Every structure is written in structure tokens, then in C-alpha cells.
PDB file of C-alpha atoms in Angstrom:
ATOM      1  CA  MET A   1      38.934 168.389  70.970  1.00 46.00           C
ATOM      2  CA  THR A   2      40.628 170.438  68.303  1.00 44.00           C
ATOM      3  CA  VAL A   3      41.316 169.107  64.820  1.00 40.00           C
ATOM      4  CA  LEU A   4      45.031 168.938  65.629  1.00 40.00           C
ATOM      5  CA  ASN A   5      44.389 166.844  68.731  1.00 44.00           C
ATOM      6  CA  ARG A   6      42.168 164.457  66.755  1.00 42.00           C
ATOM      7  CA  VAL A   7      44.841 163.987  64.128  1.00 39.00           C
ATOM      8  CA  CYS A   8      47.469 163.203  66.798  1.00 39.00           C
ATOM      9  CA  ALA A   9      45.186 160.702  68.530  1.00 42.00           C
ATOM     10  CA  LEU A  10      44.426 158.981  65.243  1.00 38.00           C
ATOM     11  CA  GLY A  11      48.161 158.792  64.512  1.00 45.00           C
ATOM     12  CA  LEU A  12      48.873 157.149  67.840  1.00 38.00           C
ATOM     13  CA  MET A  13      46.123 154.571  67.230  1.00 41.00           C
ATOM     14  CA  LEU A  14      47.565 153.703  63.819  1.00 38.00           C
ATOM     15  CA  VAL A  15      51.053 153.275  65.312  1.00 38.00           C
ATOM     16  CA  ALA A  16      49.718 150.972  68.054  1.00 41.00           C
ATOM     17  CA  LEU A  17      47.812 148.927  65.491  1.00 38.00           C
ATOM     18  CA  ALA A  18      50.926 148.591  63.346  1.00 41.00           C
ATOM     19  CA  VAL A  19      52.910 147.364  66.354  1.00 38.00           C
ATOM     20  CA  VAL A  20      50.262 144.727  67.157  1.00 39.00           C
ATOM     21  CA  VAL A  21      50.117 143.531  63.537  1.00 39.00           C
ATOM     22  CA  ALA A  22      53.912 143.411  63.291  1.00 42.00           C
ATOM     23  CA  GLY A  23      54.148 141.468  66.575  1.00 45.00           C
ATOM     24  CA  SER A  24      51.581 138.944  65.378  1.00 43.00           C
ATOM     25  CA  THR A  25      53.391 138.555  62.088  1.00 41.00           C
ATOM     26  CA  LEU A  26      56.761 138.029  63.793  1.00 35.00           C
ATOM     27  CA  GLN A  27      55.207 135.482  66.174  1.00 43.00           C
ATOM     28  CA  ALA A  28      53.700 133.582  63.239  1.00 41.00           C
ATOM     29  CA  VAL A  29      57.021 133.623  61.410  1.00 35.00           C
ATOM     30  CA  ALA A  30      58.829 132.384  64.530  1.00 39.00           C
ATOM     31  CA  GLN A  31      56.289 129.587  65.021  1.00 42.00           C
ATOM     32  CA  GLU A  32      56.611 128.580  61.378  1.00 42.00           C
ATOM     33  CA  ALA A  33      60.424 128.550  61.625  1.00 38.00           C
ATOM     34  CA  GLY A  34      60.256 126.500  64.824  1.00 41.00           C
ATOM     35  CA  SER A  35      57.936 124.014  63.131  1.00 38.00           C
ATOM     36  CA  ALA A  36      60.340 123.785  60.222  1.00 36.00           C
ATOM     37  CA  ARG A  37      63.233 123.055  62.577  1.00 36.00           C
ATOM     38  CA  ILE A  38      61.222 120.350  64.359  1.00 32.00           C
ATOM     39  CA  ALA A  39      60.209 118.796  61.057  1.00 34.00           C
ATOM     40  CA  ALA A  40      63.825 118.827  59.867  1.00 37.00           C
ATOM     41  CA  THR A  41      64.966 116.794  62.925  1.00 36.00           C
ATOM     42  CA  PRO A  42      64.162 113.101  62.381  1.00 36.00           C
ATOM     43  CA  PRO A  43      62.354 111.548  65.355  1.00 45.00           C
ATOM     44  CA  THR A  44      64.211 108.938  67.380  1.00 45.00           C
ATOM     45  CA  PRO A  45      62.693 105.533  66.588  1.00 49.00           C
ATOM     46  CA  PRO A  46      61.231 103.702  69.584  1.00 52.00           C
ATOM     47  CA  ALA A  47      63.113 100.682  70.865  1.00 48.00           C
ATOM     48  CA  ASP A  48      60.436  98.309  69.507  1.00 50.00           C
ATOM     49  CA  ALA A  49      60.295  99.915  66.060  1.00 56.00           C
ATOM     50  CA  THR A  50      60.215  97.613  63.064  1.00 60.00           C
ATOM     51  CA  PRO A  51      63.724  97.625  61.540  1.00 65.00           C
ATOM     52  CA  THR A  52      64.173  98.486  57.891  1.00 73.00           C
ATOM     53  CA  ARG A  53      64.751  95.474  55.649  1.00 77.00           C
ATOM     54  CA  ARG A  54      68.182  95.149  54.014  1.00 87.00           C
ATOM     55  CA  VAL A  55      68.897  93.700  50.586  1.00 93.00           C
ATOM     56  CA  VAL A  56      72.247  92.358  51.770  1.00 96.00           C
ATOM     57  CA  ILE A  57      74.015  92.190  55.138  1.00 98.00           C
ATOM     58  CA  ARG A  58      77.805  92.452  55.019  1.00 98.00           C
ATOM     59  CA  PHE A  59      79.473  90.423  57.768  1.00 98.00           C
ATOM     60  CA  LEU A  60      83.140  90.399  58.679  1.00 98.00           C
ATOM     61  CA  THR A  61      84.841  87.671  60.705  1.00 98.00           C
ATOM     62  CA  ASP A  62      88.331  86.319  61.139  1.00 96.00           C
ATOM     63  CA  SER A  63      89.603  82.915  60.021  1.00 95.00           C
ATOM     64  CA  ASP A  64      91.674  81.538  62.890  1.00 92.00           C
ATOM     65  CA  PHE A  65      89.379  80.703  65.799  1.00 91.00           C
ATOM     66  CA  PRO A  66      87.887  77.232  65.414  1.00 88.00           C
ATOM     67  CA  PRO A  67      85.170  76.174  65.851  1.00 91.00           C
ATOM     68  CA  PHE A  68      83.749  79.681  65.520  1.00 94.00           C
ATOM     69  CA  ASN A  69      85.448  80.708  62.262  1.00 95.00           C
ATOM     70  CA  PHE A  70      88.192  78.958  60.290  1.00 95.00           C
ATOM     71  CA  TYR A  71      89.149  77.619  56.864  1.00 96.00           C
ATOM     72  CA  ASP A  72      88.461  73.927  56.288  1.00 94.00           C
ATOM     73  CA  GLU A  73      90.730  71.539  54.363  1.00 93.00           C
ATOM     74  CA  ASP A  74      89.271  72.820  51.083  1.00 95.00           C
ATOM     75  CA  GLY A  75      90.013  76.447  51.926  1.00 95.00           C
ATOM     76  CA  VAL A  76      86.354  77.303  52.569  1.00 96.00           C
ATOM     77  CA  LEU A  77      85.467  79.697  55.391  1.00 97.00           C
ATOM     78  CA  VAL A  78      83.319  77.733  57.855  1.00 97.00           C
ATOM     79  CA  GLY A  79      82.447  77.625  61.540  1.00 96.00           C
ATOM     80  CA  PHE A  80      79.722  78.319  64.070  1.00 97.00           C
ATOM     81  CA  ASN A  81      79.780  82.085  63.470  1.00 98.00           C
ATOM     82  CA  VAL A  82      79.723  81.673  59.702  1.00 98.00           C
ATOM     83  CA  ASP A  83      76.724  79.343  59.782  1.00 98.00           C
ATOM     84  CA  LEU A  84      74.961  81.554  62.316  1.00 98.00           C
ATOM     85  CA  ALA A  85      75.394  84.558  60.008  1.00 98.00           C
ATOM     86  CA  ARG A  86      73.886  82.556  57.151  1.00 98.00           C
ATOM     87  CA  ALA A  87      70.976  81.465  59.358  1.00 98.00           C
ATOM     88  CA  ILE A  88      70.344  85.114  60.284  1.00 98.00           C
ATOM     89  CA  CYS A  89      70.255  86.151  56.623  1.00 97.00           C
ATOM     90  CA  LEU A  90      67.915  83.249  55.834  1.00 97.00           C
ATOM     91  CA  GLU A  91      65.472  84.358  58.529  1.00 96.00           C
ATOM     92  CA  LEU A  92      65.562  87.935  57.245  1.00 96.00           C
ATOM     93  CA  GLY A  93      65.253  86.957  53.583  1.00 95.00           C
ATOM     94  CA  THR A  94      68.420  88.842  52.659  1.00 96.00           C
ATOM     95  CA  SER A  95      71.649  88.034  50.859  1.00 97.00           C
ATOM     96  CA  CYS A  96      74.663  87.302  53.040  1.00 96.00           C
ATOM     97  CA  ASP A  97      78.148  88.630  52.278  1.00 97.00           C
ATOM     98  CA  ILE A  98      80.698  87.086  54.670  1.00 98.00           C
ATOM     99  CA  LYS A  99      84.361  87.989  54.386  1.00 97.00           C
ATOM    100  CA  ALA A 100      87.398  87.216  56.550  1.00 97.00           C
ATOM    101  CA  ARG A 101      89.784  89.881  57.816  1.00 97.00           C
ATOM    102  CA  ALA A 102      92.647  89.848  60.277  1.00 96.00           C
ATOM    103  CA  TRP A 103      91.393  90.215  63.852  1.00 96.00           C
ATOM    104  CA  GLU A 104      92.929  93.660  64.367  1.00 96.00           C
ATOM    105  CA  GLU A 105      91.293  94.967  61.166  1.00 97.00           C
ATOM    106  CA  LEU A 106      87.704  94.022  62.064  1.00 97.00           C
ATOM    107  CA  PHE A 107      86.574  97.010  64.129  1.00 97.00           C
ATOM    108  CA  PRO A 108      88.399  99.644  62.025  1.00 96.00           C
ATOM    109  CA  ALA A 109      86.661  98.265  58.920  1.00 97.00           C
ATOM    110  CA  LEU A 110      83.303  98.318  60.712  1.00 97.00           C
ATOM    111  CA  LYS A 111      83.732 101.954  61.747  1.00 95.00           C
ATOM    112  CA  LYS A 112      84.743 102.905  58.188  1.00 95.00           C
ATOM    113  CA  GLY A 113      81.458 101.512  56.867  1.00 95.00           C
ATOM    114  CA  GLU A 114      83.076  98.578  55.066  1.00 97.00           C
ATOM    115  CA  ALA A 115      80.722  96.143  56.813  1.00 97.00           C
ATOM    116  CA  ASP A 116      77.354  96.115  58.543  1.00 97.00           C
ATOM    117  CA  ALA A 117      78.385  93.772  61.368  1.00 98.00           C
ATOM    118  CA  VAL A 118      81.284  91.774  62.792  1.00 98.00           C
ATOM    119  CA  ILE A 119      80.594  88.216  63.920  1.00 98.00           C
ATOM    120  CA  ALA A 120      83.907  86.927  65.264  1.00 97.00           C
ATOM    121  CA  ALA A 121      83.192  85.803  68.842  1.00 93.00           C
ATOM    122  CA  HIS A 122      83.929  89.200  70.401  1.00 94.00           C
ATOM    123  CA  ARG A 123      83.307  89.347  74.117  1.00 89.00           C
ATOM    124  CA  VAL A 124      81.221  92.256  75.366  1.00 90.00           C
ATOM    125  CA  THR A 125      83.385  94.409  77.624  1.00 85.00           C
ATOM    126  CA  PRO A 126      83.174  98.059  78.770  1.00 84.00           C
ATOM    127  CA  SER A 127      86.329  98.955  76.853  1.00 85.00           C
ATOM    128  CA  VAL A 128      84.999  97.578  73.565  1.00 90.00           C
ATOM    129  CA  LEU A 129      81.627  99.295  74.063  1.00 91.00           C
ATOM    130  CA  LYS A 130      83.402 102.631  73.698  1.00 91.00           C
ATOM    131  CA  ASP A 131      83.898 101.920  69.988  1.00 91.00           C
ATOM    132  CA  VAL A 132      80.993  99.721  68.865  1.00 96.00           C
ATOM    133  CA  ASP A 133      77.545  98.533  69.871  1.00 97.00           C
ATOM    134  CA  PHE A 134      76.515  94.908  70.263  1.00 97.00           C
ATOM    135  CA  THR A 135      73.473  92.780  69.617  1.00 97.00           C
ATOM    136  CA  ASP A 136      71.946  90.570  72.271  1.00 96.00           C
ATOM    137  CA  ARG A 137      74.377  87.900  73.501  1.00 96.00           C
ATOM    138  CA  TYR A 138      74.275  84.689  71.521  1.00 96.00           C
ATOM    139  CA  PHE A 139      76.926  82.679  73.387  1.00 94.00           C
ATOM    140  CA  HIS A 140      78.801  82.600  76.683  1.00 90.00           C
ATOM    141  CA  THR A 141      82.286  81.393  77.597  1.00 87.00           C
ATOM    142  CA  PRO A 142      81.977  79.607  80.941  1.00 93.00           C
ATOM    143  CA  GLY A 143      84.707  78.382  83.223  1.00 96.00           C
ATOM    144  CA  ARG A 144      84.570  74.600  83.715  1.00 97.00           C
ATOM    145  CA  PHE A 145      86.215  71.932  85.842  1.00 98.00           C
ATOM    146  CA  ALA A 146      87.435  68.645  84.398  1.00 97.00           C
ATOM    147  CA  GLY A 147      88.815  65.594  86.162  1.00 97.00           C
ATOM    148  CA  ARG A 148      90.164  62.155  85.361  1.00 97.00           C
ATOM    149  CA  LYS A 149      87.550  59.519  84.603  1.00 96.00           C
ATOM    150  CA  ASP A 150      89.129  57.060  87.047  1.00 92.00           C
ATOM    151  CA  GLU A 151      88.854  59.488  89.953  1.00 88.00           C
ATOM    152  CA  PRO A 152      85.840  59.219  92.314  1.00 91.00           C
ATOM    153  CA  GLN A 153      83.037  61.730  92.021  1.00 93.00           C
ATOM    154  CA  VAL A 154      83.184  64.615  94.491  1.00 95.00           C
ATOM    155  CA  GLU A 155      81.092  67.712  94.994  1.00 96.00           C
ATOM    156  CA  MET A 156      82.511  70.464  92.772  1.00 96.00           C
ATOM    157  CA  SER A 157      82.358  73.199  95.374  1.00 96.00           C
ATOM    158  CA  PRO A 158      84.908  74.982  97.574  1.00 97.00           C
ATOM    159  CA  SER A 159      84.236  72.521 100.400  1.00 96.00           C
ATOM    160  CA  GLY A 160      84.132  69.499  98.101  1.00 96.00           C
ATOM    161  CA  LEU A 161      87.503  70.415  96.555  1.00 97.00           C
ATOM    162  CA  ASP A 162      89.155  71.247  99.870  1.00 96.00           C
ATOM    163  CA  GLY A 163      92.725  69.961  99.615  1.00 95.00           C
ATOM    164  CA  LYS A 164      92.372  68.924  95.945  1.00 96.00           C
ATOM    165  CA  ARG A 165      95.149  70.031  93.618  1.00 97.00           C
ATOM    166  CA  ILE A 166      93.746  72.131  90.724  1.00 98.00           C
ATOM    167  CA  ALA A 167      95.716  72.872  87.558  1.00 98.00           C
ATOM    168  CA  VAL A 168      95.193  76.292  85.968  1.00 98.00           C
ATOM    169  CA  ALA A 169      96.939  78.599  83.492  1.00 98.00           C
ATOM    170  CA  ARG A 170      98.904  81.511  84.934  1.00 97.00           C
ATOM    171  CA  GLY A 171      97.542  85.034  84.673  1.00 96.00           C
ATOM    172  CA  THR A 172      94.072  83.995  83.528  1.00 95.00           C
ATOM    173  CA  ALA A 173      90.618  84.849  84.799  1.00 94.00           C
ATOM    174  CA  HIS A 174      90.377  81.202  85.819  1.00 97.00           C
ATOM    175  CA  GLU A 175      93.348  81.554  88.165  1.00 98.00           C
ATOM    176  CA  ALA A 176      91.826  84.717  89.661  1.00 97.00           C
ATOM    177  CA  PHE A 177      88.487  82.954  90.148  1.00 97.00           C
ATOM    178  CA  LEU A 178      90.085  80.021  91.979  1.00 98.00           C
ATOM    179  CA  LYS A 179      92.066  82.343  94.243  1.00 97.00           C
ATOM    180  CA  ALA A 180      88.868  84.223  95.098  1.00 97.00           C
ATOM    181  CA  PHE A 181      86.548  81.277  95.780  1.00 97.00           C
ATOM    182  CA  PHE A 182      88.586  78.051  96.156  1.00 98.00           C
ATOM    183  CA  ARG A 183      91.150  79.232  98.687  1.00 95.00           C
ATOM    184  CA  ASP A 184      91.523  75.850 100.410  1.00 95.00           C
ATOM    185  CA  SER A 185      92.565  74.074  97.214  1.00 97.00           C
ATOM    186  CA  PRO A 186      96.279  74.070  96.352  1.00 97.00           C
ATOM    187  CA  LEU A 187      96.808  75.433  92.846  1.00 98.00           C
ATOM    188  CA  ALA A 188      99.176  73.937  90.280  1.00 98.00           C
ATOM    189  CA  ILE A 189      99.848  77.006  88.149  1.00 98.00           C
ATOM    190  CA  TYR A 190     101.251  76.457  84.643  1.00 98.00           C
ATOM    191  CA  GLU A 191     102.462  78.882  82.005  1.00 97.00           C
ATOM    192  CA  ASN A 192      99.602  78.039  79.637  1.00 97.00           C
ATOM    193  CA  ALA A 193      96.454  75.958  79.389  1.00 96.00           C
ATOM    194  CA  ASP A 194      98.106  73.205  77.329  1.00 96.00           C
ATOM    195  CA  LEU A 195     100.598  72.474  80.102  1.00 97.00           C
ATOM    196  CA  ALA A 196      97.822  72.496  82.702  1.00 98.00           C
ATOM    197  CA  ARG A 197      95.845  69.955  80.682  1.00 97.00           C
ATOM    198  CA  GLU A 198      98.886  67.736  80.238  1.00 97.00           C
ATOM    199  CA  ALA A 199      99.382  67.813  84.018  1.00 97.00           C
ATOM    200  CA  LEU A 200      95.815  66.605  84.552  1.00 97.00           C
ATOM    201  CA  ALA A 201      96.228  63.813  81.983  1.00 97.00           C
ATOM    202  CA  ALA A 202      99.471  62.707  83.659  1.00 96.00           C
ATOM    203  CA  GLY A 203      97.896  62.632  87.111  1.00 95.00           C
ATOM    204  CA  LYS A 204      99.921  65.580  88.432  1.00 96.00           C
ATOM    205  CA  ALA A 205      96.699  67.387  89.359  1.00 97.00           C
ATOM    206  CA  ASP A 206      93.299  66.224  90.567  1.00 97.00           C
ATOM    207  CA  PHE A 207      91.320  68.674  88.459  1.00 98.00           C
ATOM    208  CA  ILE A 208      91.735  71.480  85.972  1.00 98.00           C
ATOM    209  CA  PHE A 209      89.797  74.738  85.789  1.00 98.00           C
ATOM    210  CA  ASP A 210      89.789  76.183  82.281  1.00 97.00           C
ATOM    211  CA  ASP A 211      87.847  77.860  79.499  1.00 94.00           C
ATOM    212  CA  GLY A 212      84.851  75.624  78.841  1.00 93.00           C
ATOM    213  CA  ILE A 213      84.999  75.895  75.050  1.00 90.00           C
ATOM    214  CA  SER A 214      88.657  74.984  74.522  1.00 90.00           C
ATOM    215  CA  LEU A 215      88.459  72.396  77.307  1.00 94.00           C
ATOM    216  CA  ALA A 216      85.573  70.662  75.545  1.00 91.00           C
ATOM    217  CA  PHE A 217      87.624  70.303  72.369  1.00 90.00           C
ATOM    218  CA  TRP A 218      90.621  68.990  74.272  1.00 94.00           C
ATOM    219  CA  LEU A 219      88.475  66.376  76.004  1.00 94.00           C
ATOM    220  CA  ASN A 220      87.029  65.223  72.682  1.00 89.00           C
ATOM    221  CA  GLY A 221      90.384  65.266  70.832  1.00 89.00           C
ATOM    222  CA  THR A 222      93.346  62.932  70.645  1.00 92.00           C
ATOM    223  CA  LEU A 223      95.647  64.942  72.935  1.00 92.00           C
ATOM    224  CA  SER A 224      93.565  64.094  76.008  1.00 94.00           C
ATOM    225  CA  ARG A 225      93.760  60.361  75.223  1.00 93.00           C
ATOM    226  CA  GLN A 226      90.169  60.245  76.495  1.00 95.00           C
ATOM    227  CA  CYS A 227      91.499  60.522  80.049  1.00 97.00           C
ATOM    228  CA  CYS A 228      89.114  63.015  81.449  1.00 97.00           C
ATOM    229  CA  GLU A 229      85.607  64.443  81.583  1.00 96.00           C
ATOM    230  CA  MET A 230      83.763  67.578  82.618  1.00 96.00           C
ATOM    231  CA  ARG A 231      82.906  67.785  86.291  1.00 96.00           C
ATOM    232  CA  GLY A 232      80.307  70.041  87.874  1.00 95.00           C
ATOM    233  CA  GLY A 233      78.511  72.831  86.055  1.00 93.00           C
ATOM    234  CA  PRO A 234      79.439  76.009  84.212  1.00 94.00           C
ATOM    235  CA  TYR A 235      80.626  79.181  85.917  1.00 96.00           C
ATOM    236  CA  LEU A 236      79.383  82.310  84.172  1.00 92.00           C
ATOM    237  CA  GLU A 237      80.341  85.167  86.504  1.00 92.00           C
ATOM    238  CA  PRO A 238      80.686  88.230  84.208  1.00 89.00           C
ATOM    239  CA  LYS A 239      83.360  89.790  86.415  1.00 89.00           C
ATOM    240  CA  PHE A 240      85.711  86.925  85.573  1.00 92.00           C
ATOM    241  CA  PHE A 241      84.435  85.388  82.337  1.00 90.00           C
ATOM    242  CA  GLY A 242      82.894  88.325  80.512  1.00 84.00           C
ATOM    243  CA  ASP A 243      79.331  89.255  79.624  1.00 86.00           C
ATOM    244  CA  GLY A 244      79.008  86.856  76.733  1.00 91.00           C
ATOM    245  CA  ILE A 245      79.659  86.923  72.997  1.00 95.00           C
ATOM    246  CA  ALA A 246      77.686  89.124  70.621  1.00 97.00           C
ATOM    247  CA  ILE A 247      77.683  90.566  67.113  1.00 98.00           C
ATOM    248  CA  ALA A 248      79.369  93.969  66.869  1.00 98.00           C
ATOM    249  CA  VAL A 249      77.547  96.718  64.956  1.00 98.00           C
ATOM    250  CA  PRO A 250      78.329 100.399  64.275  1.00 97.00           C
ATOM    251  CA  LYS A 251      77.121 102.978  66.766  1.00 95.00           C
ATOM    252  CA  SER A 252      75.934 105.015  63.791  1.00 92.00           C
ATOM    253  CA  ASP A 253      73.448 102.345  62.619  1.00 93.00           C
ATOM    254  CA  PRO A 254      70.948 101.395  65.353  1.00 92.00           C
ATOM    255  CA  GLY A 255      68.674  99.850  62.715  1.00 94.00           C
ATOM    256  CA  ILE A 256      71.035  96.949  62.019  1.00 96.00           C
ATOM    257  CA  ARG A 257      71.108  96.078  65.718  1.00 96.00           C
ATOM    258  CA  LEU A 258      67.304  95.840  65.816  1.00 96.00           C
ATOM    259  CA  LEU A 259      67.318  93.740  62.658  1.00 96.00           C
ATOM    260  CA  LEU A 260      69.924  91.274  63.911  1.00 97.00           C
ATOM    261  CA  ASN A 261      68.284  90.919  67.327  1.00 97.00           C
ATOM    262  CA  LYS A 262      65.007  90.064  65.637  1.00 96.00           C
ATOM    263  CA  ALA A 263      66.742  87.452  63.480  1.00 97.00           C
ATOM    264  CA  LEU A 264      68.606  85.932  66.449  1.00 97.00           C
ATOM    265  CA  ASP A 265      65.273  85.439  68.228  1.00 97.00           C
ATOM    266  CA  GLN A 266      63.877  83.731  65.141  1.00 97.00           C
ATOM    267  CA  VAL A 267      66.923  81.461  64.747  1.00 98.00           C
ATOM    268  CA  ARG A 268      66.558  80.331  68.353  1.00 97.00           C
ATOM    269  CA  ALA A 269      62.793  79.813  68.066  1.00 97.00           C
ATOM    270  CA  SER A 270      63.212  77.699  64.933  1.00 97.00           C
ATOM    271  CA  GLY A 271      65.631  75.299  66.634  1.00 96.00           C
ATOM    272  CA  ARG A 272      68.376  76.145  64.180  1.00 97.00           C
ATOM    273  CA  PHE A 273      70.603  77.650  66.856  1.00 96.00           C
ATOM    274  CA  GLU A 274      70.600  74.450  68.909  1.00 94.00           C
ATOM    275  CA  GLU A 275      71.437  72.447  65.770  1.00 95.00           C
ATOM    276  CA  LEU A 276      74.536  74.609  65.221  1.00 95.00           C
ATOM    277  CA  VAL A 277      75.623  74.214  68.851  1.00 92.00           C
ATOM    278  CA  GLN A 278      75.380  70.429  68.597  1.00 90.00           C
ATOM    279  CA  ARG A 279      77.283  70.416  65.299  1.00 92.00           C
ATOM    280  CA  TYR A 280      80.244  72.491  66.393  1.00 91.00           C
ATOM    281  CA  PHE A 281      80.487  71.640  70.104  1.00 86.00           C
ATOM    282  CA  PRO A 282      80.656  67.847  70.516  1.00 74.00           C
ATOM    283  CA  VAL A 283      81.017  68.105  74.302  1.00 76.00           C
ATOM    284  CA  ARG A 284      78.381  70.174  76.063  1.00 74.00           C
ATOM    285  CA  ILE A 285      79.950  73.226  77.676  1.00 80.00           C
ATOM    286  CA  TYR A 286      76.867  74.296  79.667  1.00 72.00           C
TER     287      TYR A 286
END
């Protein structure tokens, strides 16, 4: 091999070596950049992760839905939701900031970051879930039957109420439920629940089918004149009566949902939740 040929061969070897070294360097740089990108993306916390403790939890509620949230005779914000929020903060060892807003302002304020949670007896529905997340359900709103105390006991079923006249408010889920499952019972349809209850008290209907919560307060109040009582058990079909009541939280803060769910479990386990139910609901709705 001539000197010229040797020089050319050596040149080609050096070029090949340079390409290999450059490729290795580029690969190392790419791997380092990829690692940096991975490190810069925070990992998604597992569902059972321990939530971060908060110094204070800011709750919003409204003030016109007794017994859940309302102002008492001294102008103090009270109610089942208010006391439940305080019990949650007590379990978590945090301060509790509870403020009242108008109902239509609650979710906008939550999405603006003006609160950590809304506890105002919101029902969990698909339409609401488009805007906010919810904790585990802490209450349900069952449909209930009530009848006059002087009427004989009958089986509260479609066959047992065959031919019985049932009062119900027009355009409600309760009317739809009766039309779907109690087709052999004639319905006395009234413009609102108050008129339906008055019809039952006056003997114009054999039974009423109504919201269990408001019905319980009517039965225990003066307007019913102690005429009537709950009959049968609760109806909890989500299609008609919703998927329960829960605390609304921002979609942007999954940590607060974990924290509140943990506290709700603790409030139930301690017996405090049952104490609040007995305090604010004198007639059992379940």
C-alpha cells in the first residue's frame, strides 16, 4: 500500500470514529434532556396518597336552606352543614373559615379560588360534575310516604296502595316516580308540596309522596297539627332522587377531596355524624 493510500485509509477511520463519538454524545444529551423533562413533570399521586395538611379550610355555604344552613334568631350562621364543616376541621386539626354566599355565587367563587370547598347540600348530578368535583356522599334525599295516623296500616307497595289516592306535587321527581311504579293508585296532583300536604291533613288524600327531608319537618311542625306519620321506608333511586349530597371541591385541587373524604370517614367513625343527624332531623327520614 502506498503512502497516499495509507493516509486516505487513516482519514476514513478518523471520520468514522468522529461520527461514532458524535452519535454517542448526541444520544447522551437526548437521554439527559428526556430525563429532565420527566423530572419536571410531577407524578400523579395515587388514589390512596396521604393528603397534604391544611392550616385552614375555607368553606362556603348559603344561608336559606334549613336545617342544613340558615341564620338563627341571633343572626348566627348555623345548621347541619355548618356543624359538619366544623366537625371536619376538628378531625383534621385545622382552622375553619365558613362564610355564606348567595346560592348562585357559590360555584363561581369556588372556581375563582375564593374557597376550598362548598358545603351547601348540593346534589351530585352529571350536569354539575362538568364544573366541580365532589367528595364522598354524606347525605341522601329519599322519597317518603306519609299517611294519617287514624288510617289503618297497609303495605306500602304498588299492590298495597292499589286504589289509594296519593297526593303529590306537580312536575316533581316524586310525581314521575309514582307514575312509573304506582300506576294503579289515583294521583291527586297539586301545584306545590304545601298544598299536597294540606290535602292529606284535610283527608282529601289517603297518602302523600314527598321529599323525605321537608316532609319530616312538616310532620314535626305545627302546620301538620300532628295529623300524620311516615309510612313505609325510604326510596333512594338515583334516577329520580339524585345520587346524594356531597361537598363540592375544585377540579384543580384533588388534594382537598382526599383530605375531606378522610375527615368524613373519621366524623362517622367517631359517632359525631349521627349526633348531628339526631339534632337537626327530629323525625327519622331513613
